[in-house]
C-alpha positions as MATLAB code, in Angstrom:
seq = 'RSAALDTRAFLLSSADTAAKQPATSGTCWYTRMRRWENVMPFKVDRDAPTPISRDARPTFRATTASTMEDWKCTRPDTTRMRFRTHGPLDVRVTFPTEQDKAAWRAAGSPELVPGDGPSTTTYDRGSHLVNPVIGSHEIEWKTIADLPATKHELDRHLRKLWREDLDGGAHGYAAARDFCQYVFVSAWDLFGVPTTPDTRSSLYRILADCPSIRATEGVRDRMGRPGVALTYDGVRLTVDPDTAQLLVFEQLPTADGRGRHAATEYVAYERHGWVNKIGAVPGP';
ca = [
      -0.516  -22.547  -10.562;
      -1.647  -19.054  -11.542;
      -4.530  -18.809  -14.011;
      -6.941  -16.216  -15.379;
     -10.143  -15.815  -13.417;
     -13.588  -14.349  -14.118;
     -12.746  -10.910  -12.747;
     -16.264   -9.577  -12.318;
     -17.427  -12.754  -10.565;
     -14.461  -12.638   -8.194;
     -14.993   -8.965   -7.337;
     -18.688   -9.498   -6.667;
     -17.857  -12.523   -4.511;
     -15.329  -10.391   -2.618;
     -18.037   -7.771   -2.119;
     -20.278  -10.391   -0.503;
     -17.383  -11.608    1.657;
     -16.477   -8.083    2.777;
     -20.079   -7.295    3.707;
     -20.168  -10.323    6.023;
     -17.059   -9.326    7.961;
     -17.813   -8.061   11.472;
     -17.728   -4.330   12.095;
     -14.962   -3.551   14.583;
     -13.830   -0.477   16.465;
     -11.135    0.658   18.858;
      -8.957    3.544   19.916;
      -5.902    2.819   17.722;
      -5.627    1.292   14.268;
      -2.558   -0.956   14.133;
      -0.752   -1.828   10.897;
       2.302   -3.988   10.323;
       3.691   -3.718    6.784;
       6.678   -5.256    5.055;
       8.169   -3.242    2.208;
      10.583   -4.309   -0.510;
      12.511   -1.594   -2.338;
      14.920   -1.773   -5.237;
      18.050    0.239   -4.481;
      18.474    3.073   -6.964;
      21.515    2.943   -9.253;
      24.280    4.708   -7.363;
      27.972    5.257   -7.035;
      29.957    5.407   -3.816;
      30.931    8.903   -2.736;
      32.672    9.389    0.615;
      31.527    5.960    1.819;
      27.847    6.763    1.173;
      25.580    5.690   -1.680;
      24.855    8.652   -3.959;
      22.066    8.481   -6.584;
      23.206    8.845  -10.166;
      21.269    9.336  -13.368;
      19.228    6.458  -14.713;
      21.431    6.387  -17.832;
      24.597    5.718  -15.888;
      25.706    2.183  -15.227;
      24.950    1.216  -11.626;
      27.743    0.034   -9.379;
      25.461   -2.807   -8.300;
      21.834   -3.706   -7.813;
      20.187   -4.727   -4.557;
      16.793   -5.079   -2.909;
      16.044   -4.197    0.705;
      13.170   -5.594    2.759;
      12.056   -4.298    6.138;
       8.976   -4.206    8.356;
       7.350   -1.203   10.026;
       4.615   -1.053   12.644;
       2.391    1.946   13.173;
      -0.487    3.029   15.379;
      -3.006    5.730   14.473;
      -4.907    6.693   17.607;
      -7.916    8.947   18.007;
      -8.122   11.222   21.026;
     -11.497   11.068   22.805;
     -13.677   14.179   22.556;
     -11.176   16.055   20.401;
     -10.039   16.300   16.795;
      -6.441   15.612   17.770;
      -4.718   12.299   17.117;
      -1.605   10.502   18.243;
       0.671    8.382   16.054;
       3.501    5.960   16.662;
       5.902    4.206   14.303;
       8.335    1.410   15.159;
      10.993   -0.044   12.897;
      12.631   -0.988   10.648;
      12.399   -4.616   11.767;
      13.799   -7.812   10.242;
      15.918   -5.938    7.697;
      17.181   -8.055    4.815;
      19.311   -7.131    1.800;
      19.465   -9.360   -1.266;
      21.387   -9.118   -4.535;
      20.056  -10.426   -7.854;
      23.417  -11.994   -8.756;
      26.680  -12.914   -7.087;
      28.331  -10.310   -9.314;
      26.160   -7.589   -7.763;
      27.077   -8.777   -4.283;
      30.771   -8.819   -5.180;
      30.498   -5.286   -6.577;
      28.868   -4.133   -3.337;
      31.720   -5.604   -1.321;
      34.286   -4.055   -3.685;
      32.595   -0.692   -3.067;
      33.250   -1.059    0.655;
      29.962   -2.722    1.653;
      28.114    0.618    2.080;
      25.031    0.679    4.271;
      21.884    0.218    2.193;
      19.301    0.722    4.954;
      19.802    4.013    6.813;
      19.745    4.189   10.596;
      21.184    2.246   13.498;
      18.395   -0.281   13.867;
      14.756   -0.068   14.943;
      13.512    3.037   16.699;
      10.181    4.211   18.062;
       8.725    7.627   17.324;
       5.535    8.944   18.915;
       4.101   12.258   17.811;
       0.998   14.424   18.042;
       0.411   16.312   14.819;
      -2.156   16.844   12.097;
      -3.646   13.657   10.766;
      -2.667   14.641    7.207;
       0.582   12.798    7.902;
      -1.235    9.463    7.736;
      -4.542   10.210    6.042;
      -5.536    7.926    3.158;
      -6.034    9.679   -0.159;
      -8.399    9.412   -3.101;
      -6.654   11.164   -5.946;
      -5.510   14.446   -4.408;
      -8.185   14.379   -1.692;
      -7.178   13.473    1.846;
      -9.771   11.571    3.862;
      -9.576   12.819    7.420;
      -8.814    9.874    9.667;
     -11.794   10.398   11.932;
     -14.194   10.447    8.973;
     -13.055    7.184    7.361;
     -15.970    5.289    8.904;
     -18.367    7.918    7.492;
     -17.581    7.145    3.858;
     -20.755    6.171    1.942;
     -21.881    2.613    2.609;
     -23.943    1.851   -0.510;
     -22.578    1.355   -4.003;
     -24.717    4.167   -5.409;
     -23.652    6.727   -2.819;
     -19.986    5.699   -2.835;
     -19.874    5.802   -6.636;
     -21.413    9.282   -6.617;
     -18.914   10.461   -3.984;
     -15.897    9.063   -5.846;
     -17.062   10.566   -9.142;
     -17.413   13.962   -7.483;
     -13.785   13.774   -6.292;
     -12.674   12.525   -9.699;
     -14.335   15.407  -11.540;
     -12.690   17.872   -9.169;
      -9.297   16.277   -9.837;
      -9.890   16.348  -13.591;
      -9.986   20.130  -13.309;
      -6.653   20.111  -11.456;
      -6.073   18.588   -8.060;
      -3.973   19.711   -5.134;
      -0.174   19.818   -5.472;
      -0.372   19.560   -9.249;
      -2.196   16.210   -9.216;
      -3.591   15.238  -12.622;
      -6.414   12.706  -12.495;
      -6.643    9.823  -14.936;
      -9.278   10.369  -17.609;
     -10.543    6.876  -16.847;
     -12.706    6.789  -13.712;
     -11.907    3.102  -13.135;
      -8.182    3.786  -13.142;
      -8.707    6.649  -10.677;
     -10.622    4.375   -8.285;
      -8.319    1.370   -8.644;
      -5.173    3.352   -7.807;
      -6.909    4.724   -4.687;
      -8.369    1.372   -3.645;
      -5.274    0.172   -1.811;
      -5.431    3.156    0.538;
      -9.113    2.499    1.266;
      -8.633   -1.246    1.741;
      -5.772   -0.629    4.180;
      -7.689    1.590    6.609;
     -10.736    0.881    8.830;
     -13.521    1.543    6.346;
     -16.768   -0.182    7.293;
     -17.613   -3.615    5.858;
     -20.376   -2.025    3.759;
     -18.011    0.587    2.300;
     -15.429   -2.087    1.412;
     -18.185   -4.195   -0.140;
     -19.414   -1.231   -2.194;
     -15.885   -0.476   -3.374;
     -15.565   -4.039   -4.670;
     -18.890   -3.650   -6.484;
     -17.699   -0.448   -8.173;
     -14.497   -2.207   -9.260;
     -16.596   -5.088  -10.628;
     -17.984   -2.672  -13.223;
     -14.467   -1.922  -14.512;
     -13.763   -4.128  -17.556;
     -10.015   -3.421  -17.702;
      -9.159   -5.048  -14.360;
      -7.677   -8.534  -14.690;
      -7.824  -11.184  -11.971;
      -5.329  -14.021  -11.642;
      -5.829  -16.822   -9.137;
      -3.282  -19.222   -7.670;
      -0.666  -16.579   -6.861;
       1.432  -16.322   -3.708;
       2.890  -13.146   -2.292;
       6.490  -12.752   -1.107;
       5.453  -13.995    2.321;
       4.067  -17.192    0.814;
       0.395  -16.351    1.319;
      -2.086  -17.493   -1.359;
      -4.212  -14.841   -3.010;
      -5.847  -13.458   -6.126;
      -3.994  -10.707   -8.006;
      -5.969   -7.794   -9.454;
      -4.013   -5.871  -12.086;
      -4.774   -2.635  -13.888;
      -2.477   -0.132  -15.576;
       0.735   -1.073  -13.794;
      -0.780   -1.521  -10.325;
      -1.399   -4.932   -8.782;
      -3.407   -5.620   -5.640;
      -3.284   -9.102   -4.128;
      -6.392  -10.034   -2.157;
      -7.126  -12.882    0.242;
     -10.108  -14.630   -1.389;
     -11.311  -16.011    1.958;
     -11.546  -12.655    3.761;
     -11.468  -10.057    0.926;
      -8.626   -8.382    2.833;
      -5.802   -6.666    0.965;
      -2.511   -8.563    1.184;
      -0.216   -6.625   -1.165;
       0.054   -3.362   -3.063;
       2.517   -3.555   -5.945;
       3.630   -0.940   -8.459;
       4.826   -2.552  -11.691;
       7.383   -0.771  -13.895;
       8.106   -1.046  -17.566;
      10.824   -3.452  -18.666;
      14.341   -2.480  -17.603;
      15.893   -3.206  -20.991;
      16.780   -6.761  -20.038;
      13.236   -8.077  -20.087;
      12.852   -7.883  -16.314;
       9.757   -6.564  -14.597;
      10.760   -6.310  -10.928;
       8.302   -4.295   -8.845;
       9.380   -0.748   -8.092;
       7.248   -0.782   -4.951;
       5.983   -3.808   -3.061;
       4.122   -3.460    0.241;
       2.702   -6.485    2.073;
       0.215   -6.078    4.900;
       1.292   -8.528    7.568;
      -1.397   -7.615   10.107;
      -3.830   -4.851   10.893;
      -6.726   -4.242   13.237;
      -8.095   -2.206   16.111;
      -6.475   -2.091   19.548;
      -7.389    0.031   22.562;
      -4.042    1.576   23.409;
      -0.964    2.730   21.574;
       1.708    0.032   21.463;
      -0.733   -2.878   21.671;
      -0.896   -5.529   18.920;
      -4.119   -7.236   17.758;
      -4.394  -10.984   17.851;
      -3.871  -13.013   14.673;
];
C-alpha cells in the first residue's frame, strides 16, 4: 500500500545506491520505452480523427499504449553519430467506459495509432535529434559522460545553466524561478541516458536538498513494477529503490472537471543499457 516516505532519506539512499552501480560503456545506448497517451478530443472528418477545441465535447475518449526501441550509436574517431528507431510495438487501445468504445465504433472505428505497424528507421544526422536537455540547453550525446561527477561541481554547473535560462533560454524557454523545480523537470532526461554512476549519485544528492519533493513508497507502475514515486509540481518520477534506476516519467495534469487526474504523458522505461552494435539488445 502506498505511503509517505522520508524524502530526503530516500534520495540520499538512492545516491549511495547509484554510486555503487558499475560503470559501463559501449558503442550504442539502447532504450526500450512504453508510452501511454490520452487521445485528444476530436471529431471524425473524412474518416480521420481531427483535433477540436478543448471546449468542445469529445466524440469519445481513449488511451493508446505502444512501445518503441531506439539505439544511439557513437561513430569511432568522429563527432558523427548513427541512430535507429523501431516501433510501434505491442499497440493497445483502451477506452475508459463502454460508452466511449461504443461512440468510437459509431464513428466508424477510426484508426487511433497512425501507421501500418512497426517500422525501422536508421539515420545519420546531428545528435540534437536525441540529445538530453537541461532547461533549454542540449547536452551533446558524446559529452554526457563528462558531466560533473561531484555534487559541488554538478550543482555549480546546473546553476550556471539555470541562471542563463532565467535571462531567456533558447526557443523562448522560460526557466522556473525555483532552482529545484528546474533540476527536477530535467532529471528524467539525465536519469534516462548513460551518465556516470557518480553523476547520477550527485544528482540525487542535489534533489535531496529540495524540500518540495514528495516521496511515496509502495507504488506500482503500469507494468506492475514496484517503485517509489517522487512528485514535484505536476511531474512524477518513479524510481526502483533497489537500483536507483528511473522506471517512469509522468506528467500530471489539473483535474478535468470530473475530478479525474489521468496522466497527460506517461513513459515507462522497460530496458536500457549499452550494446556494441546497432540493433543489438542488452541482457535483462
